[in-house]
Amino acid sequence: MSAKPIKGIAHDTLTFILEVSKSTAPNEFAGLLRAENGIITEVLVLPGTTSSEVSAVMRLFMLPMISIAGSVHSHPTPNARPSMHDLAMFVRTGNCHIIVGFPYTEDSWRCYDVNGERRELSVIDIDFEQV
Ligand code: ZN
């Protein structure tokens, strides 16, 4: 697990998440978040991730040995609250968990900590070409 506290997500990464969530709907999209210097810049979609209208199941045993900041997944409804299943997954995948609800806009996502409590996540504009 990454030791650096997460302070934000790159705007481009958030846009990517919203676009993938929209194009995957009504199925759920799920992935893991990676951060650099405390900012989420990467979404990792694990091989073997299955998606259905019921739930997106991540095969965590396929998790490579890398540091994971958290998780992201979409809900096909405007309800962006974590389910019991989500909370069980949060415990295993870091301390920053994004849930995107329908209609997958910049207003329809929430971030939660490992316990399923709402947490702040700033959206940060980064020029990736400078990195
Ligand atoms: Zn969920």
mmCIF file with all atom_site columns, C-alpha atoms and ligand atoms in Angstrom:
data_model
loop_
_atom_site.group_PDB
_atom_site.id
_atom_site.type_symbol
_atom_site.label_atom_id
_atom_site.label_alt_id
_atom_site.label_comp_id
_atom_site.label_asym_id
_atom_site.label_entity_id
_atom_site.label_seq_id
_atom_site.pdbx_PDB_ins_code
_atom_site.Cartn_x
_atom_site.Cartn_y
_atom_site.Cartn_z
_atom_site.occupancy
_atom_site.B_iso_or_equiv
_atom_site.pdbx_formal_charge
_atom_site.auth_seq_id
_atom_site.auth_comp_id
_atom_site.auth_asym_id
_atom_site.auth_atom_id
_atom_site.pdbx_PDB_model_num
ATOM   1   C  CA . MET A 1 1   ? 0.000   0.000   0.000   1.00 0.00 ? 1   MET A CA 1
ATOM   2   C  CA . SER A 1 2   ? 1.151   3.513   -0.757  1.00 0.00 ? 2   SER A CA 1
ATOM   3   C  CA . ALA A 1 3   ? 2.308   5.414   2.316   1.00 0.00 ? 3   ALA A CA 1
ATOM   4   C  CA . LYS A 1 4   ? 1.756   8.861   0.812   1.00 0.00 ? 4   LYS A CA 1
ATOM   5   C  CA . PRO A 1 5   ? -1.635  10.390  1.678   1.00 0.00 ? 5   PRO A CA 1
ATOM   6   C  CA . ILE A 1 6   ? -3.794  10.942  -1.372  1.00 0.00 ? 6   ILE A CA 1
ATOM   7   C  CA . LYS A 1 7   ? -4.666  14.590  -1.887  1.00 0.00 ? 7   LYS A CA 1
ATOM   8   C  CA . GLY A 1 8   ? -6.245  14.598  -5.289  1.00 0.00 ? 8   GLY A CA 1
ATOM   9   C  CA . ILE A 1 9   ? -6.952  13.135  -8.688  1.00 0.00 ? 9   ILE A CA 1
ATOM   10  C  CA . ALA A 1 10  ? -5.728  14.434  -12.023 1.00 0.00 ? 10  ALA A CA 1
ATOM   11  C  CA . HIS A 1 11  ? -8.519  16.045  -14.020 1.00 0.00 ? 11  HIS A CA 1
ATOM   12  C  CA . ASP A 1 12  ? -7.642  13.967  -17.105 1.00 0.00 ? 12  ASP A CA 1
ATOM   13  C  CA . THR A 1 13  ? -7.823  10.763  -15.049 1.00 0.00 ? 13  THR A CA 1
ATOM   14  C  CA . LEU A 1 14  ? -11.254 11.718  -13.718 1.00 0.00 ? 14  LEU A CA 1
ATOM   15  C  CA . THR A 1 15  ? -12.428 12.485  -17.261 1.00 0.00 ? 15  THR A CA 1
ATOM   16  C  CA . PHE A 1 16  ? -11.199 9.057   -18.361 1.00 0.00 ? 16  PHE A CA 1
ATOM   17  C  CA . ILE A 1 17  ? -13.081 7.372   -15.505 1.00 0.00 ? 17  ILE A CA 1
ATOM   18  C  CA . LEU A 1 18  ? -16.309 9.200   -16.363 1.00 0.00 ? 18  LEU A CA 1
ATOM   19  C  CA . GLU A 1 19  ? -16.006 8.323   -20.049 1.00 0.00 ? 19  GLU A CA 1
ATOM   20  C  CA . VAL A 1 20  ? -15.313 4.642   -19.408 1.00 0.00 ? 20  VAL A CA 1
ATOM   21  C  CA . SER A 1 21  ? -18.154 4.470   -16.866 1.00 0.00 ? 21  SER A CA 1
ATOM   22  C  CA . LYS A 1 22  ? -20.507 5.977   -19.428 1.00 0.00 ? 22  LYS A CA 1
ATOM   23  C  CA . SER A 1 23  ? -19.448 3.668   -22.240 1.00 0.00 ? 23  SER A CA 1
ATOM   24  C  CA . THR A 1 24  ? -19.626 0.582   -20.009 1.00 0.00 ? 24  THR A CA 1
ATOM   25  C  CA . ALA A 1 25  ? -23.154 1.379   -18.770 1.00 0.00 ? 25  ALA A CA 1
ATOM   26  C  CA . PRO A 1 26  ? -25.503 -0.261  -17.932 1.00 0.00 ? 26  PRO A CA 1
ATOM   27  C  CA . ASN A 1 27  ? -22.735 -2.636  -16.902 1.00 0.00 ? 27  ASN A CA 1
ATOM   28  C  CA . GLU A 1 28  ? -20.392 -1.618  -14.113 1.00 0.00 ? 28  GLU A CA 1
ATOM   29  C  CA . PHE A 1 29  ? -16.845 -0.540  -14.724 1.00 0.00 ? 29  PHE A CA 1
ATOM   30  C  CA . ALA A 1 30  ? -14.214 -1.358  -12.109 1.00 0.00 ? 30  ALA A CA 1
ATOM   31  C  CA . GLY A 1 31  ? -10.532 -0.643  -11.707 1.00 0.00 ? 31  GLY A CA 1
ATOM   32  C  CA . LEU A 1 32  ? -7.789  0.206   -9.269  1.00 0.00 ? 32  LEU A CA 1
ATOM   33  C  CA . LEU A 1 33  ? -6.213  3.608   -8.702  1.00 0.00 ? 33  LEU A CA 1
ATOM   34  C  CA . ARG A 1 34  ? -2.514  4.380   -8.686  1.00 0.00 ? 34  ARG A CA 1
ATOM   35  C  CA . ALA A 1 35  ? -1.019  7.616   -7.456  1.00 0.00 ? 35  ALA A CA 1
ATOM   36  C  CA . GLU A 1 36  ? 2.176   9.534   -7.975  1.00 0.00 ? 36  GLU A CA 1
ATOM   37  C  CA . ASN A 1 37  ? 3.241   12.040  -5.326  1.00 0.00 ? 37  ASN A CA 1
ATOM   38  C  CA . GLY A 1 38  ? -0.172  11.811  -3.687  1.00 0.00 ? 38  GLY A CA 1
ATOM   39  C  CA . ILE A 1 39  ? -2.138  12.464  -6.875  1.00 0.00 ? 39  ILE A CA 1
ATOM   40  C  CA . ILE A 1 40  ? -4.142  9.757   -8.627  1.00 0.00 ? 40  ILE A CA 1
ATOM   41  C  CA . THR A 1 41  ? -2.958  9.614   -12.212 1.00 0.00 ? 41  THR A CA 1
ATOM   42  C  CA . GLU A 1 42  ? -3.591  6.046   -13.317 1.00 0.00 ? 42  GLU A CA 1
ATOM   43  C  CA . VAL A 1 43  ? -6.497  3.619   -13.568 1.00 0.00 ? 43  VAL A CA 1
ATOM   44  C  CA . LEU A 1 44  ? -5.629  -0.032  -13.691 1.00 0.00 ? 44  LEU A CA 1
ATOM   45  C  CA . VAL A 1 45  ? -8.169  -2.405  -15.158 1.00 0.00 ? 45  VAL A CA 1
ATOM   46  C  CA . LEU A 1 46  ? -7.202  -5.887  -14.092 1.00 0.00 ? 46  LEU A CA 1
ATOM   47  C  CA . PRO A 1 47  ? -7.231  -8.699  -16.582 1.00 0.00 ? 47  PRO A CA 1
ATOM   48  C  CA . GLY A 1 48  ? -10.081 -11.035 -15.783 1.00 0.00 ? 48  GLY A CA 1
ATOM   49  C  CA . THR A 1 49  ? -12.331 -8.289  -14.459 1.00 0.00 ? 49  THR A CA 1
ATOM   50  C  CA . THR A 1 50  ? -15.851 -9.316  -15.273 1.00 0.00 ? 50  THR A CA 1
ATOM   51  C  CA . SER A 1 51  ? -18.658 -6.869  -15.634 1.00 0.00 ? 51  SER A CA 1
ATOM   52  C  CA . SER A 1 52  ? -22.380 -7.390  -15.413 1.00 0.00 ? 52  SER A CA 1
ATOM   53  C  CA . GLU A 1 53  ? -25.465 -5.381  -14.548 1.00 0.00 ? 53  GLU A CA 1
ATOM   54  C  CA . VAL A 1 54  ? -25.320 -6.827  -11.056 1.00 0.00 ? 54  VAL A CA 1
ATOM   55  C  CA . SER A 1 55  ? -21.757 -6.019  -10.104 1.00 0.00 ? 55  SER A CA 1
ATOM   56  C  CA . ALA A 1 56  ? -18.257 -5.701  -11.367 1.00 0.00 ? 56  ALA A CA 1
ATOM   57  C  CA . VAL A 1 57  ? -16.073 -8.325  -9.781  1.00 0.00 ? 57  VAL A CA 1
ATOM   58  C  CA . MET A 1 58  ? -12.359 -7.733  -9.533  1.00 0.00 ? 58  MET A CA 1
ATOM   59  C  CA . ARG A 1 59  ? -10.158 -10.723 -9.262  1.00 0.00 ? 59  ARG A CA 1
ATOM   60  C  CA . LEU A 1 60  ? -7.907  -9.395  -6.566  1.00 0.00 ? 60  LEU A CA 1
ATOM   61  C  CA . PHE A 1 61  ? -5.718  -12.485 -6.598  1.00 0.00 ? 61  PHE A CA 1
ATOM   62  C  CA . MET A 1 62  ? -4.435  -11.176 -9.927  1.00 0.00 ? 62  MET A CA 1
ATOM   63  C  CA . LEU A 1 63  ? -3.216  -8.015  -8.254  1.00 0.00 ? 63  LEU A CA 1
ATOM   64  C  CA . PRO A 1 64  ? 0.398   -7.409  -9.183  1.00 0.00 ? 64  PRO A CA 1
ATOM   65  C  CA . MET A 1 65  ? 2.851   -6.357  -6.497  1.00 0.00 ? 65  MET A CA 1
ATOM   66  C  CA . ILE A 1 66  ? 2.427   -2.637  -6.910  1.00 0.00 ? 66  ILE A CA 1
ATOM   67  C  CA . SER A 1 67  ? 1.155   0.040   -4.596  1.00 0.00 ? 67  SER A CA 1
ATOM   68  C  CA . ILE A 1 68  ? -2.536  0.733   -4.926  1.00 0.00 ? 68  ILE A CA 1
ATOM   69  C  CA . ALA A 1 69  ? -4.072  4.013   -3.745  1.00 0.00 ? 69  ALA A CA 1
ATOM   70  C  CA . GLY A 1 70  ? -7.646  2.831   -3.985  1.00 0.00 ? 70  GLY A CA 1
ATOM   71  C  CA . SER A 1 71  ? -10.387 1.654   -6.285  1.00 0.00 ? 71  SER A CA 1
ATOM   72  C  CA . VAL A 1 72  ? -12.949 2.992   -8.716  1.00 0.00 ? 72  VAL A CA 1
ATOM   73  C  CA . HIS A 1 73  ? -16.192 1.547   -9.979  1.00 0.00 ? 73  HIS A CA 1
ATOM   74  C  CA . SER A 1 74  ? -19.435 2.712   -11.466 1.00 0.00 ? 74  SER A CA 1
ATOM   75  C  CA . HIS A 1 75  ? -23.048 2.188   -10.497 1.00 0.00 ? 75  HIS A CA 1
ATOM   76  C  CA . PRO A 1 76  ? -25.777 2.038   -13.154 1.00 0.00 ? 76  PRO A CA 1
ATOM   77  C  CA . THR A 1 77  ? -28.029 4.199   -10.942 1.00 0.00 ? 77  THR A CA 1
ATOM   78  C  CA . PRO A 1 78  ? -27.639 7.700   -9.409  1.00 0.00 ? 78  PRO A CA 1
ATOM   79  C  CA . ASN A 1 79  ? -26.950 5.980   -6.066  1.00 0.00 ? 79  ASN A CA 1
ATOM   80  C  CA . ALA A 1 80  ? -23.195 6.382   -5.514  1.00 0.00 ? 80  ALA A CA 1
ATOM   81  C  CA . ARG A 1 81  ? -23.227 4.961   -1.988  1.00 0.00 ? 81  ARG A CA 1
ATOM   82  C  CA . PRO A 1 82  ? -21.087 1.898   -1.307  1.00 0.00 ? 82  PRO A CA 1
ATOM   83  C  CA . SER A 1 83  ? -22.853 -1.451  -0.950  1.00 0.00 ? 83  SER A CA 1
ATOM   84  C  CA . MET A 1 84  ? -21.869 -4.101  1.592   1.00 0.00 ? 84  MET A CA 1
ATOM   85  C  CA . HIS A 1 85  ? -19.987 -5.814  -1.210  1.00 0.00 ? 85  HIS A CA 1
ATOM   86  C  CA . ASP A 1 86  ? -18.156 -2.547  -1.978  1.00 0.00 ? 86  ASP A CA 1
ATOM   87  C  CA . LEU A 1 87  ? -17.134 -2.096  1.668   1.00 0.00 ? 87  LEU A CA 1
ATOM   88  C  CA . ALA A 1 88  ? -15.660 -5.593  1.750   1.00 0.00 ? 88  ALA A CA 1
ATOM   89  C  CA . MET A 1 89  ? -13.625 -4.724  -1.355  1.00 0.00 ? 89  MET A CA 1
ATOM   90  C  CA . PHE A 1 90  ? -12.503 -1.312  0.017   1.00 0.00 ? 90  PHE A CA 1
ATOM   91  C  CA . VAL A 1 91  ? -10.758 -2.992  2.938   1.00 0.00 ? 91  VAL A CA 1
ATOM   92  C  CA . ARG A 1 92  ? -8.478  -4.815  0.542   1.00 0.00 ? 92  ARG A CA 1
ATOM   93  C  CA . THR A 1 93  ? -7.654  -2.029  -1.905  1.00 0.00 ? 93  THR A CA 1
ATOM   94  C  CA . GLY A 1 94  ? -6.404  1.128   -0.200  1.00 0.00 ? 94  GLY A CA 1
ATOM   95  C  CA . ASN A 1 95  ? -7.996  4.196   1.374   1.00 0.00 ? 95  ASN A CA 1
ATOM   96  C  CA . CYS A 1 96  ? -9.441  6.130   -1.555  1.00 0.00 ? 96  CYS A CA 1
ATOM   97  C  CA . HIS A 1 97  ? -12.495 4.724   -3.314  1.00 0.00 ? 97  HIS A CA 1
ATOM   98  C  CA . ILE A 1 98  ? -14.386 6.438   -6.090  1.00 0.00 ? 98  ILE A CA 1
ATOM   99  C  CA . ILE A 1 99  ? -17.923 5.448   -7.002  1.00 0.00 ? 99  ILE A CA 1
ATOM   100 C  CA . VAL A 1 100 ? -19.407 6.987   -10.129 1.00 0.00 ? 100 VAL A CA 1
ATOM   101 C  CA . GLY A 1 101 ? -23.187 7.015   -10.389 1.00 0.00 ? 101 GLY A CA 1
ATOM   102 C  CA . PHE A 1 102 ? -25.442 7.627   -13.374 1.00 0.00 ? 102 PHE A CA 1
ATOM   103 C  CA . PRO A 1 103 ? -25.299 9.936   -15.385 1.00 0.00 ? 103 PRO A CA 1
ATOM   104 C  CA . TYR A 1 104 ? -21.490 9.835   -15.022 1.00 0.00 ? 104 TYR A CA 1
ATOM   105 C  CA . THR A 1 105 ? -20.844 13.575  -14.909 1.00 0.00 ? 105 THR A CA 1
ATOM   106 C  CA . GLU A 1 106 ? -18.373 15.568  -12.816 1.00 0.00 ? 106 GLU A CA 1
ATOM   107 C  CA . ASP A 1 107 ? -21.168 15.939  -10.232 1.00 0.00 ? 107 ASP A CA 1
ATOM   108 C  CA . SER A 1 108 ? -22.120 12.279  -9.993  1.00 0.00 ? 108 SER A CA 1
ATOM   109 C  CA . TRP A 1 109 ? -19.079 10.733  -8.340  1.00 0.00 ? 109 TRP A CA 1
ATOM   110 C  CA . ARG A 1 110 ? -18.114 10.432  -4.686  1.00 0.00 ? 110 ARG A CA 1
ATOM   111 C  CA . CYS A 1 111 ? -14.964 9.403   -2.862  1.00 0.00 ? 111 CYS A CA 1
ATOM   112 C  CA . TYR A 1 112 ? -14.921 7.244   0.278   1.00 0.00 ? 112 TYR A CA 1
ATOM   113 C  CA . ASP A 1 113 ? -12.303 6.092   2.737   1.00 0.00 ? 113 ASP A CA 1
ATOM   114 C  CA . VAL A 1 114 ? -11.642 2.502   3.706   1.00 0.00 ? 114 VAL A CA 1
ATOM   115 C  CA . ASN A 1 115 ? -14.608 2.563   6.117   1.00 0.00 ? 115 ASN A CA 1
ATOM   116 C  CA . GLY A 1 116 ? -17.052 3.863   3.516   1.00 0.00 ? 116 GLY A CA 1
ATOM   117 C  CA . GLU A 1 117 ? -17.112 7.411   4.943   1.00 0.00 ? 117 GLU A CA 1
ATOM   118 C  CA . ARG A 1 118 ? -17.160 10.309  2.483   1.00 0.00 ? 118 ARG A CA 1
ATOM   119 C  CA . ARG A 1 119 ? -13.772 11.947  1.983   1.00 0.00 ? 119 ARG A CA 1
ATOM   120 C  CA . GLU A 1 120 ? -12.541 14.935  0.053   1.00 0.00 ? 120 GLU A CA 1
ATOM   121 C  CA . LEU A 1 121 ? -10.675 14.427  -3.193  1.00 0.00 ? 121 LEU A CA 1
ATOM   122 C  CA . SER A 1 122 ? -9.473  17.474  -5.071  1.00 0.00 ? 122 SER A CA 1
ATOM   123 C  CA . VAL A 1 123 ? -9.496  17.496  -8.856  1.00 0.00 ? 123 VAL A CA 1
ATOM   124 C  CA . ILE A 1 124 ? -6.143  18.775  -10.019 1.00 0.00 ? 124 ILE A CA 1
ATOM   125 C  CA . ASP A 1 125 ? -5.165  19.955  -13.467 1.00 0.00 ? 125 ASP A CA 1
ATOM   126 C  CA . ILE A 1 126 ? -1.882  18.367  -14.495 1.00 0.00 ? 126 ILE A CA 1
ATOM   127 C  CA . ASP A 1 127 ? -0.096  18.782  -17.774 1.00 0.00 ? 127 ASP A CA 1
ATOM   128 C  CA . PHE A 1 128 ? 0.900   15.183  -18.445 1.00 0.00 ? 128 PHE A CA 1
ATOM   129 C  CA . GLU A 1 129 ? 3.192   16.235  -21.280 1.00 0.00 ? 129 GLU A CA 1
ATOM   130 C  CA . GLN A 1 130 ? 5.504   17.865  -18.762 1.00 0.00 ? 130 GLN A CA 1
ATOM   131 C  CA . VAL A 1 131 ? 5.890   14.687  -16.740 1.00 0.00 ? 131 VAL A CA 1
HETATM 132 ZN ZN . ZN  B 2 .   ? -20.714 -0.553  -5.825  1.00 0.00 ? 1   ZN  B ZN 1
#
